[in-house]
PDB file of C-alpha atoms in Angstrom:
ATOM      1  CA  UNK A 714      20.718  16.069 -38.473  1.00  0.00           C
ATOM      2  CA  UNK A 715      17.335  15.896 -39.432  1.00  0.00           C
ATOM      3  CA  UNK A 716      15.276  13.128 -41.513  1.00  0.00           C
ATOM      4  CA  UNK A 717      11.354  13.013 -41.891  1.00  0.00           C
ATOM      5  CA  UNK A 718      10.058  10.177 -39.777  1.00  0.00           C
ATOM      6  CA  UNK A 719       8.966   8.640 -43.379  1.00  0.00           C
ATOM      7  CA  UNK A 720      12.605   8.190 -44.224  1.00  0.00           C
ATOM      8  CA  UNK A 721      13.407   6.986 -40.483  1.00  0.00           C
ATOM      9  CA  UNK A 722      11.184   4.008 -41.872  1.00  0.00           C
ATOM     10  CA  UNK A 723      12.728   2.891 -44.770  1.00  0.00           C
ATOM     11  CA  UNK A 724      16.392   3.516 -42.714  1.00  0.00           C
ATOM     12  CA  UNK A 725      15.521   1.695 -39.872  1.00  0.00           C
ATOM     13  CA  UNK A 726      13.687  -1.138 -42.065  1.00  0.00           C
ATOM     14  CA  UNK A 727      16.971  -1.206 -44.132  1.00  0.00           C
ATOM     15  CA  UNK A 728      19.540  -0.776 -41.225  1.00  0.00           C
ATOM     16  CA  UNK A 729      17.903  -3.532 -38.989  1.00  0.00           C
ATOM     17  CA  UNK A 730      17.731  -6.326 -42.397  1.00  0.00           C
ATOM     18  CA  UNK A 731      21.167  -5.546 -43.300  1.00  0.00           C
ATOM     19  CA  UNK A 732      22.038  -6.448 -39.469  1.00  0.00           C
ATOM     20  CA  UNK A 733      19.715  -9.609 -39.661  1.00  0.00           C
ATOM     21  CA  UNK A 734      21.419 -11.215 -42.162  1.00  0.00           C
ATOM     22  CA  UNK A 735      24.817 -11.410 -40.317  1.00  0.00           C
ATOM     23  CA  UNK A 736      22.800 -12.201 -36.882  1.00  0.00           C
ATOM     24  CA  UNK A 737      20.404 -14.837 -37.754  1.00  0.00           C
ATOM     25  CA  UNK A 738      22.747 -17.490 -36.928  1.00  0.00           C
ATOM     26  CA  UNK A 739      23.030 -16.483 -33.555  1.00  0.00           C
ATOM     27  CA  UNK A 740      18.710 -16.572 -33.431  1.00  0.00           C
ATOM     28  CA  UNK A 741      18.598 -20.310 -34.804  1.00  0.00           C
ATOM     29  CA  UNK A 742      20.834 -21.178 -31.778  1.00  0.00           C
ATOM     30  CA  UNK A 743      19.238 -19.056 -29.112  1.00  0.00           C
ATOM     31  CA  UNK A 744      15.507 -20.227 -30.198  1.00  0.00           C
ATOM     32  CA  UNK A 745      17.119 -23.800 -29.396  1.00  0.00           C
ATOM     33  CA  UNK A 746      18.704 -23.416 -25.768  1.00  0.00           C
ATOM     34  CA  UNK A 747      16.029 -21.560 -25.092  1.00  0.00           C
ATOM     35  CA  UNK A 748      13.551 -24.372 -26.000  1.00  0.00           C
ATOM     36  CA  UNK A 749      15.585 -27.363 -24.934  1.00  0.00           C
ATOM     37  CA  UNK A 750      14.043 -28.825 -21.691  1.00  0.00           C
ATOM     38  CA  UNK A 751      10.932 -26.761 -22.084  1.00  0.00           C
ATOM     39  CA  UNK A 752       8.930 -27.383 -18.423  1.00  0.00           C
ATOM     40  CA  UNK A 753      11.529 -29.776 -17.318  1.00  0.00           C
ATOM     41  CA  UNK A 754      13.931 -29.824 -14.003  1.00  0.00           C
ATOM     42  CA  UNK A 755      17.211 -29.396 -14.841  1.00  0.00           C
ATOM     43  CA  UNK A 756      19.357 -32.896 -15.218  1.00  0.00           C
ATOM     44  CA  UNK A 757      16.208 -34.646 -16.344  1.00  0.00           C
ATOM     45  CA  UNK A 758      16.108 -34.110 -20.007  1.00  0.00           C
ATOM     46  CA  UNK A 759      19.092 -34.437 -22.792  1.00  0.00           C
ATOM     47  CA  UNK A 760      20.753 -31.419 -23.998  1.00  0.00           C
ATOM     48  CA  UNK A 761      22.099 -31.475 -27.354  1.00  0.00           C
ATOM     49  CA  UNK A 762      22.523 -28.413 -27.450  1.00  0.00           C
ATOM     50  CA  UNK A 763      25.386 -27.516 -24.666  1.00  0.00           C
ATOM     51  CA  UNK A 764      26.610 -23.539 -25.230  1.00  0.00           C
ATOM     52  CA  UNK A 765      27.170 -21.629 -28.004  1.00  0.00           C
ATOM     53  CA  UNK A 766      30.217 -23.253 -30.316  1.00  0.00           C
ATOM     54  CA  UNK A 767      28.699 -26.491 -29.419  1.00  0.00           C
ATOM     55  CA  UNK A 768      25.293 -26.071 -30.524  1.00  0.00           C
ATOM     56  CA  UNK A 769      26.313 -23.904 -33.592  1.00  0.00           C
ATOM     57  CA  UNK A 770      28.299 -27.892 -34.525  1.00  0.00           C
ATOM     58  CA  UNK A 771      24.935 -29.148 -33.873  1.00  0.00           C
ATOM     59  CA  UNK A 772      22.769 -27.281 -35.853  1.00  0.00           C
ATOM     60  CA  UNK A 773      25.699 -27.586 -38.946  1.00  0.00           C
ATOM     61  CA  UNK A 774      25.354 -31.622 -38.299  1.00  0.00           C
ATOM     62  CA  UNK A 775      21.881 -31.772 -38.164  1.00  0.00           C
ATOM     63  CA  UNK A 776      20.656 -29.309 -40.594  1.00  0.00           C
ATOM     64  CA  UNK A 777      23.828 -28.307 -42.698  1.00  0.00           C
ATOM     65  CA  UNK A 778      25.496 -25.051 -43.377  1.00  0.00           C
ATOM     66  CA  UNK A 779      22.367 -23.993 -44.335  1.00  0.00           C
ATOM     67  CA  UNK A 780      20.719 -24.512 -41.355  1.00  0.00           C
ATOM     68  CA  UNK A 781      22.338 -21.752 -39.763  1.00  0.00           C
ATOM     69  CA  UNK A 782      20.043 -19.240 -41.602  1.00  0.00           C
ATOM     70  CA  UNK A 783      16.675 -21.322 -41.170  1.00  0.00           C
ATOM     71  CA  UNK A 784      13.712 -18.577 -40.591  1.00  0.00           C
ATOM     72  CA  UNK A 785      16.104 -15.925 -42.509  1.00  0.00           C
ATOM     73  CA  UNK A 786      12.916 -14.874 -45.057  1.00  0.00           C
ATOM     74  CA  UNK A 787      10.778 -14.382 -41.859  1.00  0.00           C
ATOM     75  CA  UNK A 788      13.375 -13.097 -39.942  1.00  0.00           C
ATOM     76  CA  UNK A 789      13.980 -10.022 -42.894  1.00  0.00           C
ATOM     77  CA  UNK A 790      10.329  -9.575 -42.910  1.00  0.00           C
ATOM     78  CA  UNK A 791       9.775  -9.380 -39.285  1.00  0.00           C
ATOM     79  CA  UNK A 792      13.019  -6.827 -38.967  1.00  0.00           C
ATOM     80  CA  UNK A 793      11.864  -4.484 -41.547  1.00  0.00           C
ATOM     81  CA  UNK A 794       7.382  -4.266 -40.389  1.00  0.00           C
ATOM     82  CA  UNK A 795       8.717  -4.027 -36.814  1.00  0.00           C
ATOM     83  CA  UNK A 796      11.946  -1.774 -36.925  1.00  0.00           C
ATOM     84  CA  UNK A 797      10.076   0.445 -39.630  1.00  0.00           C
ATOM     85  CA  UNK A 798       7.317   0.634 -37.789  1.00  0.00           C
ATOM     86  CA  UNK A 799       9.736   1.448 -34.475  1.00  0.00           C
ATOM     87  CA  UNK A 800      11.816   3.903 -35.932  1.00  0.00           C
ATOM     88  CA  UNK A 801       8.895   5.699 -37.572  1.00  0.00           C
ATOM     89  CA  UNK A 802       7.130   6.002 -34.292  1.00  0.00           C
ATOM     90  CA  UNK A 803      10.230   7.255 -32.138  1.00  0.00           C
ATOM     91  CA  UNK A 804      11.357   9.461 -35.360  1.00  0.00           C
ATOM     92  CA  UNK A 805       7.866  11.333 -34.526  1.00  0.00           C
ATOM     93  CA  UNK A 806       8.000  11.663 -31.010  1.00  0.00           C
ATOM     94  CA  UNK A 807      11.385  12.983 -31.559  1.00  0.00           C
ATOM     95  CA  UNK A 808      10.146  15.629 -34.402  1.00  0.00           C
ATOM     96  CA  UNK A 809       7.356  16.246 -31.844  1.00  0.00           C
ATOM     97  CA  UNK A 810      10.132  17.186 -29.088  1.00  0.00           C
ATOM     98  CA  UNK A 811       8.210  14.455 -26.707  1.00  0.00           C
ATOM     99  CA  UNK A 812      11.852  12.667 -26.288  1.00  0.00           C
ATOM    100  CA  UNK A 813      12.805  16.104 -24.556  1.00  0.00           C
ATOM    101  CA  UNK A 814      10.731  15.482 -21.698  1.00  0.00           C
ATOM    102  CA  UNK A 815      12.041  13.432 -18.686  1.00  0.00           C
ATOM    103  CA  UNK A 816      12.006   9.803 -19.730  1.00  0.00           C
ATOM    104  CA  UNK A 817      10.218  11.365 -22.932  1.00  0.00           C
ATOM    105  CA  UNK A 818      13.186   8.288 -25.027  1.00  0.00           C
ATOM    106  CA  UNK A 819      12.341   5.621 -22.606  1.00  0.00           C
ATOM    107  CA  UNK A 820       8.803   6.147 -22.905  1.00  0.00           C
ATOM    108  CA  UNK A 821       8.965   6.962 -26.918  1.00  0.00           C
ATOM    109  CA  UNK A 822      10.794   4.266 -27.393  1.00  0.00           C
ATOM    110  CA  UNK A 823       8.546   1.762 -25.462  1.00  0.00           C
ATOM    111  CA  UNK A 824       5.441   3.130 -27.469  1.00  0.00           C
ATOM    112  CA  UNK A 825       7.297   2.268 -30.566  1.00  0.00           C
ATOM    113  CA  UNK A 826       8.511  -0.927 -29.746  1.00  0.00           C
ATOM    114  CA  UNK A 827       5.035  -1.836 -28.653  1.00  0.00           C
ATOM    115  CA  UNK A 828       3.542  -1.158 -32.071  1.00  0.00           C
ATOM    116  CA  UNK A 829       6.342  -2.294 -33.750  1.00  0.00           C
ATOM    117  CA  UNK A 830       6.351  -5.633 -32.389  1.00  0.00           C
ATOM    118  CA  UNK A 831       2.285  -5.783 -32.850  1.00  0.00           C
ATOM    119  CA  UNK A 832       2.534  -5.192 -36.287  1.00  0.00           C
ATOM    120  CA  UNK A 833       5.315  -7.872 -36.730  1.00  0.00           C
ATOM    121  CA  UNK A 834       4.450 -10.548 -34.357  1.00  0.00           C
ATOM    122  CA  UNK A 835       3.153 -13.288 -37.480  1.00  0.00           C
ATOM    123  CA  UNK A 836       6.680 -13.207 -38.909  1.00  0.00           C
ATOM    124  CA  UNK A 837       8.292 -13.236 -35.542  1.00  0.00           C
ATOM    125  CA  UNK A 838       6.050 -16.720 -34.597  1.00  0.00           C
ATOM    126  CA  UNK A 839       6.655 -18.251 -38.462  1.00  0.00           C
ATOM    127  CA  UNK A 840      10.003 -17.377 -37.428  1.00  0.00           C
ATOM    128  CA  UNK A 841      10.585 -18.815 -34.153  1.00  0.00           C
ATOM    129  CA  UNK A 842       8.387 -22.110 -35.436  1.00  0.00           C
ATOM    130  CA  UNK A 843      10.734 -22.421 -38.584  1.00  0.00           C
ATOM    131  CA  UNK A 844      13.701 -22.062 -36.782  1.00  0.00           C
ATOM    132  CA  UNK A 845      12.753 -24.876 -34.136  1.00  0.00           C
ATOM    133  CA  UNK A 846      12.616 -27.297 -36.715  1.00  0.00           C
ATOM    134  CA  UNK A 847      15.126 -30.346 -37.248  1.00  0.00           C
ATOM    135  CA  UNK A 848      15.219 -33.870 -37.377  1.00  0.00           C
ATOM    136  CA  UNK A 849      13.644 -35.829 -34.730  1.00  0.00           C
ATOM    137  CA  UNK A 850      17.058 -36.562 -32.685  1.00  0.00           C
ATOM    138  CA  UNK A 851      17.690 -33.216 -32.321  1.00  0.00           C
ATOM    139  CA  UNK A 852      14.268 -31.859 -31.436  1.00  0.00           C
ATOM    140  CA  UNK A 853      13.188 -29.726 -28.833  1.00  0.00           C
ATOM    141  CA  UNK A 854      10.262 -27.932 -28.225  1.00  0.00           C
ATOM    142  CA  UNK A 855       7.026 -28.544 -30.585  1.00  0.00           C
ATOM    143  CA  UNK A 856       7.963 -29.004 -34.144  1.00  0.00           C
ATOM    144  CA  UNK A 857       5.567 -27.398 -36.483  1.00  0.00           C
ATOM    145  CA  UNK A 858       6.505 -29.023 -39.929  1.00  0.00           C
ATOM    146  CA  UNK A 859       6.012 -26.065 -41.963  1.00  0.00           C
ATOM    147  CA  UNK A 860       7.307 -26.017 -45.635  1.00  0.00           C
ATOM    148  CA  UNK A 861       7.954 -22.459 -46.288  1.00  0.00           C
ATOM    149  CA  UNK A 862       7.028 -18.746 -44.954  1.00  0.00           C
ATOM    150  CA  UNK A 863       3.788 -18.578 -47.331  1.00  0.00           C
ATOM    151  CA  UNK A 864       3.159 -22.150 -46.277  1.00  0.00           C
ATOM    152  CA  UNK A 865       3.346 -21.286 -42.401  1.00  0.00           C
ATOM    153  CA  UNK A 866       0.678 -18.569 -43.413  1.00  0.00           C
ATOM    154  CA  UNK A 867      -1.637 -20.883 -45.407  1.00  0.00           C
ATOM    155  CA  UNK A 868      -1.745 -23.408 -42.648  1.00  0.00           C
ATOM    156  CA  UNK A 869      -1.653 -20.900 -39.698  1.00  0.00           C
ATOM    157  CA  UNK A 870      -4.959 -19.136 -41.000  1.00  0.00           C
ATOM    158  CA  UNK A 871      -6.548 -22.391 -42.229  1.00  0.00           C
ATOM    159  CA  UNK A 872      -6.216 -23.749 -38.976  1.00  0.00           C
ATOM    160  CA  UNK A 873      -6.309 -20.930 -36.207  1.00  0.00           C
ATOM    161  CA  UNK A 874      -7.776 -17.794 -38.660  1.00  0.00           C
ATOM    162  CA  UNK A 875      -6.594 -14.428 -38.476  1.00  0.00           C
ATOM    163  CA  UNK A 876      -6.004 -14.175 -34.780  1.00  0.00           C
ATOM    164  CA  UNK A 877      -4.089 -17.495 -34.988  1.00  0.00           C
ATOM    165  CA  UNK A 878      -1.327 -15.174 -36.861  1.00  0.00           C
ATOM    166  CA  UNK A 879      -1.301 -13.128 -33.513  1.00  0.00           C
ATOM    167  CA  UNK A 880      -0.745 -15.831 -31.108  1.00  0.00           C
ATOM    168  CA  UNK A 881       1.779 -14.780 -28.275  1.00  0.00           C
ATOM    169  CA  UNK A 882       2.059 -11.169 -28.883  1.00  0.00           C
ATOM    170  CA  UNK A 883       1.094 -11.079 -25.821  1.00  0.00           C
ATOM    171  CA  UNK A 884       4.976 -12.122 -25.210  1.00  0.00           C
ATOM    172  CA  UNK A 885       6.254 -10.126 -28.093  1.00  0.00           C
ATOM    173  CA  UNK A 886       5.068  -6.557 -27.178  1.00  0.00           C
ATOM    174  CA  UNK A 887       6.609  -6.547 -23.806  1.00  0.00           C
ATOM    175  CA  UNK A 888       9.513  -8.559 -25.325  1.00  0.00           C
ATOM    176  CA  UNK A 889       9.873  -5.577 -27.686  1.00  0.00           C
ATOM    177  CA  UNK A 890       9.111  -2.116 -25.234  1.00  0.00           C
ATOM    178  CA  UNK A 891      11.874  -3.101 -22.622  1.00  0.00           C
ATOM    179  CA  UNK A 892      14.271  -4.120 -25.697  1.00  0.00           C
ATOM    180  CA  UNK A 893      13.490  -0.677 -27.830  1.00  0.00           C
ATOM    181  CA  UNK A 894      13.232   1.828 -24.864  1.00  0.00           C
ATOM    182  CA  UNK A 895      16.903   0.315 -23.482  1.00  0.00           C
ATOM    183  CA  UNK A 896      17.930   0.251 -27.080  1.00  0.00           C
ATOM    184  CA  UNK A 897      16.976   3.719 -28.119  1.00  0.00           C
ATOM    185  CA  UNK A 898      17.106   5.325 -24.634  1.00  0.00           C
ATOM    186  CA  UNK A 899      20.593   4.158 -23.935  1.00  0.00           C
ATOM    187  CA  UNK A 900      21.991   4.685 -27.458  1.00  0.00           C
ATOM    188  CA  UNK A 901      21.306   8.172 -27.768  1.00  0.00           C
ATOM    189  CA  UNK A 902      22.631   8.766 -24.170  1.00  0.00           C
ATOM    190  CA  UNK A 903      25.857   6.994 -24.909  1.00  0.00           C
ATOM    191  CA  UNK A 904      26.196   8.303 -28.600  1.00  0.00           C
ATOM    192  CA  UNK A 905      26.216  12.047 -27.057  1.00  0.00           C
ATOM    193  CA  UNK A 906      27.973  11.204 -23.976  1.00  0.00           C
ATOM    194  CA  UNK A 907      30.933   9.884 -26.348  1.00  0.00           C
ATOM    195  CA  UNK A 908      30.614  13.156 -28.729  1.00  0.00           C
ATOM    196  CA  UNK A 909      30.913  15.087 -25.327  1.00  0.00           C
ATOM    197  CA  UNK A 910      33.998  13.207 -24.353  1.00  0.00           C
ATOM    198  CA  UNK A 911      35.512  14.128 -27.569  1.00  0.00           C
ATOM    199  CA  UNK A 912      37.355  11.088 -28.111  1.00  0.00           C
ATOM    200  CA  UNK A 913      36.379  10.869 -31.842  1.00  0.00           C
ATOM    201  CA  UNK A 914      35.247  13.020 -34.620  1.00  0.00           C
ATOM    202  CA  UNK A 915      32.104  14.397 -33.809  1.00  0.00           C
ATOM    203  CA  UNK A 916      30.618  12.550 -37.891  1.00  0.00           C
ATOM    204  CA  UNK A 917      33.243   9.289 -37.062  1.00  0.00           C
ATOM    205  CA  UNK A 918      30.787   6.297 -37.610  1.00  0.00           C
ATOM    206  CA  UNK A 919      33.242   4.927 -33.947  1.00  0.00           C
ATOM    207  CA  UNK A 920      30.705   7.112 -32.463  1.00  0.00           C
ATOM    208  CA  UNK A 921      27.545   5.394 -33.618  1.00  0.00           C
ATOM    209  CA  UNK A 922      29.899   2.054 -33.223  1.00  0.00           C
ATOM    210  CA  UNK A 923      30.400   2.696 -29.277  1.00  0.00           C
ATOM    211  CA  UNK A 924      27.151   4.071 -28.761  1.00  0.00           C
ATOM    212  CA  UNK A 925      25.786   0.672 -30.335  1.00  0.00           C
ATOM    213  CA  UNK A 926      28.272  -1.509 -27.870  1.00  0.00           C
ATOM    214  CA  UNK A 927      26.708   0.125 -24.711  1.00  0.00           C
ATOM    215  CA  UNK A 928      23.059  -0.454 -25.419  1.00  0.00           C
ATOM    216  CA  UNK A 929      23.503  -3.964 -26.647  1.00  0.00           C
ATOM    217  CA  UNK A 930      24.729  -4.681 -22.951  1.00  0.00           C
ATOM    218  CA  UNK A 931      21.116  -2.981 -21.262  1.00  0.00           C
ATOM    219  CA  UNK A 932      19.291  -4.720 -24.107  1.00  0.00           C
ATOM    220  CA  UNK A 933      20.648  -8.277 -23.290  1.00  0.00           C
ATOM    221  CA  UNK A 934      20.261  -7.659 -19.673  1.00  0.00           C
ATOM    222  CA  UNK A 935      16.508  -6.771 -19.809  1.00  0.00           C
ATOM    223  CA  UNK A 936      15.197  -8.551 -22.854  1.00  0.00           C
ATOM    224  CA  UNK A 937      16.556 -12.552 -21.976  1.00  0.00           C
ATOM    225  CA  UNK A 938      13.745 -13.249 -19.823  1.00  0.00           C
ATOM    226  CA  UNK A 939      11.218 -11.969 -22.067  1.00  0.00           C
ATOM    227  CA  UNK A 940      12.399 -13.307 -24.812  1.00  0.00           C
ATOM    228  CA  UNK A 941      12.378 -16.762 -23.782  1.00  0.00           C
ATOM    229  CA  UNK A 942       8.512 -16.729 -22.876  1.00  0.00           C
ATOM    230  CA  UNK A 943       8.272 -15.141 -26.366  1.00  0.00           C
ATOM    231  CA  UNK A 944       9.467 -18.265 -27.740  1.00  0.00           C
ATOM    232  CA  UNK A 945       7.730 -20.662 -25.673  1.00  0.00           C
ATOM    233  CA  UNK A 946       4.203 -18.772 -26.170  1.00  0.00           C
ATOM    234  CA  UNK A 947       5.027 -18.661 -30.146  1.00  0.00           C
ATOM    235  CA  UNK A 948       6.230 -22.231 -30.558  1.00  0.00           C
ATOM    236  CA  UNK A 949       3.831 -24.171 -28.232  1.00  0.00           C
ATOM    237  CA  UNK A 950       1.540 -26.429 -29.738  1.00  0.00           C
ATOM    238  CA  UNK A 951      -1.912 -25.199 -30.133  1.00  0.00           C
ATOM    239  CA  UNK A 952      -5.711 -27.198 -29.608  1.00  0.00           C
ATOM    240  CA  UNK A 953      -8.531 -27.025 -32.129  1.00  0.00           C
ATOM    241  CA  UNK A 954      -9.515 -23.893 -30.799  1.00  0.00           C
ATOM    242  CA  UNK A 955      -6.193 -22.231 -31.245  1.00  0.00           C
ATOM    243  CA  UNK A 956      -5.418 -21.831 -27.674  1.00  0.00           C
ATOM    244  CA  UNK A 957      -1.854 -23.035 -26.484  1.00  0.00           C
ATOM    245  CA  UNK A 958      -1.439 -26.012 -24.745  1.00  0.00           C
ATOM    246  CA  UNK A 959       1.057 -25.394 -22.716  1.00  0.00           C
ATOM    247  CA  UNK A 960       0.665 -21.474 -21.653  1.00  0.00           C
ATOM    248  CA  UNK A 961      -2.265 -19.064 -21.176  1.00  0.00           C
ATOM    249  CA  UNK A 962      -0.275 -15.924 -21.481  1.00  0.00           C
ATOM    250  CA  UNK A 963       3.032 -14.060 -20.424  1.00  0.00           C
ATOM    251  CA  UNK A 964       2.075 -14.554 -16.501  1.00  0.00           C
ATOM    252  CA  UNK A 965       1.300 -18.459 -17.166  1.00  0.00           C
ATOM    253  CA  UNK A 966       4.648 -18.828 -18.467  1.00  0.00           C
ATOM    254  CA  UNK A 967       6.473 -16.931 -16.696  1.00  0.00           C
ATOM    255  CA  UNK A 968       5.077 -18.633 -13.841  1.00  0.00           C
ATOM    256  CA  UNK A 969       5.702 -22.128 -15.068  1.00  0.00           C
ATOM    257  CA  UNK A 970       9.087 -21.815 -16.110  1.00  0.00           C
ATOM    258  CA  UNK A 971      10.211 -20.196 -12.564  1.00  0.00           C
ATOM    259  CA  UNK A 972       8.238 -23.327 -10.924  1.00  0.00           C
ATOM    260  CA  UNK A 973       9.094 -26.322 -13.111  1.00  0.00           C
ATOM    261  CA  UNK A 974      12.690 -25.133 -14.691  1.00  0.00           C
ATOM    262  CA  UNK A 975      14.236 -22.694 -11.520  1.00  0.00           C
ATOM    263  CA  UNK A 976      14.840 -18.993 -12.097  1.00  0.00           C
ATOM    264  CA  UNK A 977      17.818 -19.292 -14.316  1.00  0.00           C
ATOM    265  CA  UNK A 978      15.856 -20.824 -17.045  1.00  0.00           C
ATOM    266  CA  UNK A 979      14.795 -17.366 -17.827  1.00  0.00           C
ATOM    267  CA  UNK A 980      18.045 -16.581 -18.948  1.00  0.00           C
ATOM    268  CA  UNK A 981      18.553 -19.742 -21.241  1.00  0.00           C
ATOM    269  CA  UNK A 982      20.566 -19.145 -24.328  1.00  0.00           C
ATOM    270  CA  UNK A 983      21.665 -16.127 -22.617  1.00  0.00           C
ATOM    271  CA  UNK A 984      25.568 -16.675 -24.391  1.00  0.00           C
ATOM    272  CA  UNK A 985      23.849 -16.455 -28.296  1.00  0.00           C
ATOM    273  CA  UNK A 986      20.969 -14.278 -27.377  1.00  0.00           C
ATOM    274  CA  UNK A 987      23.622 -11.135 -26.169  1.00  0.00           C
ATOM    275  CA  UNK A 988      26.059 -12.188 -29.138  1.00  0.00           C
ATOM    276  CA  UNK A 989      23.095 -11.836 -31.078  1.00  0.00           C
ATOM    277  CA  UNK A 990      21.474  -8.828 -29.636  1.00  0.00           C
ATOM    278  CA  UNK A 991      25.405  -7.378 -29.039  1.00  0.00           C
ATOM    279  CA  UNK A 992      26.299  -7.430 -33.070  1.00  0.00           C
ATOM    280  CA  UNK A 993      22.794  -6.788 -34.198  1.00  0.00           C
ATOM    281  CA  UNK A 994      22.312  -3.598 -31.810  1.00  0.00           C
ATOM    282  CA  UNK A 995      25.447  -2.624 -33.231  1.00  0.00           C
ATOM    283  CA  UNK A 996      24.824  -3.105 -36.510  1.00  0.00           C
ATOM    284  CA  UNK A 997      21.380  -2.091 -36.913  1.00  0.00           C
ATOM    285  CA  UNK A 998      22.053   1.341 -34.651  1.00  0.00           C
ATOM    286  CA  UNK A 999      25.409   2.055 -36.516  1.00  0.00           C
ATOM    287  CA  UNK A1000      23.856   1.376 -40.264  1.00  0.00           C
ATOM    288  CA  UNK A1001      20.507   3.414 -39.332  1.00  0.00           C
ATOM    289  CA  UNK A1002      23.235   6.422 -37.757  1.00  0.00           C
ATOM    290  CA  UNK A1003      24.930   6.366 -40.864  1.00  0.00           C
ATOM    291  CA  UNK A1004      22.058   6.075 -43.399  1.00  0.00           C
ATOM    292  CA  UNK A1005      20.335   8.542 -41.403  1.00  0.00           C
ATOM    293  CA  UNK A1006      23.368  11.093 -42.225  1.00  0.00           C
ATOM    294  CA  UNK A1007      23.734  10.314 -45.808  1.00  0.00           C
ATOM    295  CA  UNK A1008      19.661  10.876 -46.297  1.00  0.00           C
ATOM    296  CA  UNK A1009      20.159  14.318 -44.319  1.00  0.00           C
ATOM    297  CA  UNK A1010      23.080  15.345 -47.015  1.00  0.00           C
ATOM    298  CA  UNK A1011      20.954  14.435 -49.650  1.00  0.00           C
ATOM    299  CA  UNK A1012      17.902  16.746 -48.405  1.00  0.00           C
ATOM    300  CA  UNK A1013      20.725  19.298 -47.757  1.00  0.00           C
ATOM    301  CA  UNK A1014      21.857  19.002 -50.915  1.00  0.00           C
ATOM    302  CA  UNK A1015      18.277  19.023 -52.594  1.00  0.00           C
ATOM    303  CA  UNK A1016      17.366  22.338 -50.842  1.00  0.00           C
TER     304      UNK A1016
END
């Protein structure tokens, strides 16, 4: 099956939207565990937010239905720069035959990631801010007050400038290379270990579908931690000068959180964030399999 690495970007774009839209829920609640009690020992702070079903009530109470799909604009636009950047990248070193070579997907799909989350990092902090906003009783972390996406911007690059819009990639990128090279290295694996087994038809989207439910498991395992400095770095209140008040960097935080919360605090919001990395790995991998297939029919069909 083969696709130029310029359709892998609008497919992957597409494929990871389409998924985002069904998964943002599940982000709105993770972004909250994993801010509540941000540098705090555990038992010393209140939790409104108490697992998943319980903080999903919570978020309907004090936001509405609506609520559930705060950050959705952002969300979209940070799913299709990054995964269209991501799948563009890996589609080349594919086409190249670099995935070939001996951790040639892990490595491909690092690189991609990396870029992919570079270019998307503003959305992903508008994001993160947007979705850590609520009324005052329910608050945790720094709240941010922003109106609206374009309003986020305006205020962002009043306030900070350009490199204000790239605060905390310096979570993001690593946040995104051990997510994408488990995602994309894993996937394939399983996707042609299954077509070896024969269990399915060899064109079956099950195949895709199982493929999708055995990297969402290595993506959960090895992206929690990161992903929870990621939302600490992007959320944290900044000084005049831009720089965050509560965190220097990835190391900072990491370092903080292990001190002042215990190890396990690295995994808050660990529930939501695999039911949200479970359904959207799925999703995203099986729609970009199948979309993938129908664009290779239509250039078969062309020629």
């Amino acid at each position: 099956m083969t696709v130029t690495p310029a359709v892998d970007l609008v497919l992957g774009a597409s494929a990871c939207c389409l998924a985002c839209i069904f998964t943002n829920p599940l982000e709105v609640v993770k972004t909250r565990l994993q801010l509540q009690g941000e540098l705090q020992a555990h038992g010393t702070y209140p939790r409104p937010y108490r697992g998943f079903v319980t903080s999903v009530v919570a978020v309907v109470r004090a936001d509405g239905l609506c609520g559930l799909q705060k950050g959705l604009a952002a969300g979209l636009l940070y799913q299709g720069l990054m995964n269209g950047v991501r799948f563009y990248c890996y589609s080349l070193a594919c086409q190249a035959g670099l995935t070939q070579w001996p951790g040639g997907t892990v490595v491909a799909g690092a690189v991609a990631g990396a870029l992919g989350a570079f270019v998307g990092s503003p959305a992903y902090l508008i994001k993160t801010q947007l979705q850590a906003q609520t009324v005052a009783a329910m608050a945790v972390g720094h709240q941010h007050h922003h109106q609206s996406v374009l309003g986020a911007l305006e205020t962002i690059w009043r306030q900070q400038g350009l490199a204000g819009l790239w605060r905390g990639v310096g979570g993001a990128v690593p946040r995104v290379m051990v997510g994408s090279a488990a995602q994309l290295a894993t996937f394939a694996s399983a996707k042609a270990w299954v077509q070896e087994q024969q269990w399915l038809p060899e064109d079956s989207w099950l195949v895709a579908l199982a493929g999708g439910m055995i990297s969402s498991v290595a993506v959960a395992a090895v992206m929690t931690p990161f992903d929870v400095v990621s939302t600490r770095l992007y959320n944290q209140p900044v000084d005049g000068t831009g720089r965050g008040q509560l965190y220097s960097g990835l190391a900072d935080c990491l370092v903080k959180i292990w001190r002042q919360e215990g190890p396990l605090a690295l995994y808050k919001g660990l529930g939501p964030a695999y039911l949200r990395l479970g359904p959207h790995t799925i999703l995203s991998m099986l729609f970009w399999d199948e979309l993938r297939k129908l664009a290779a029919r239509g250039q078969h069909q062309g020629t």
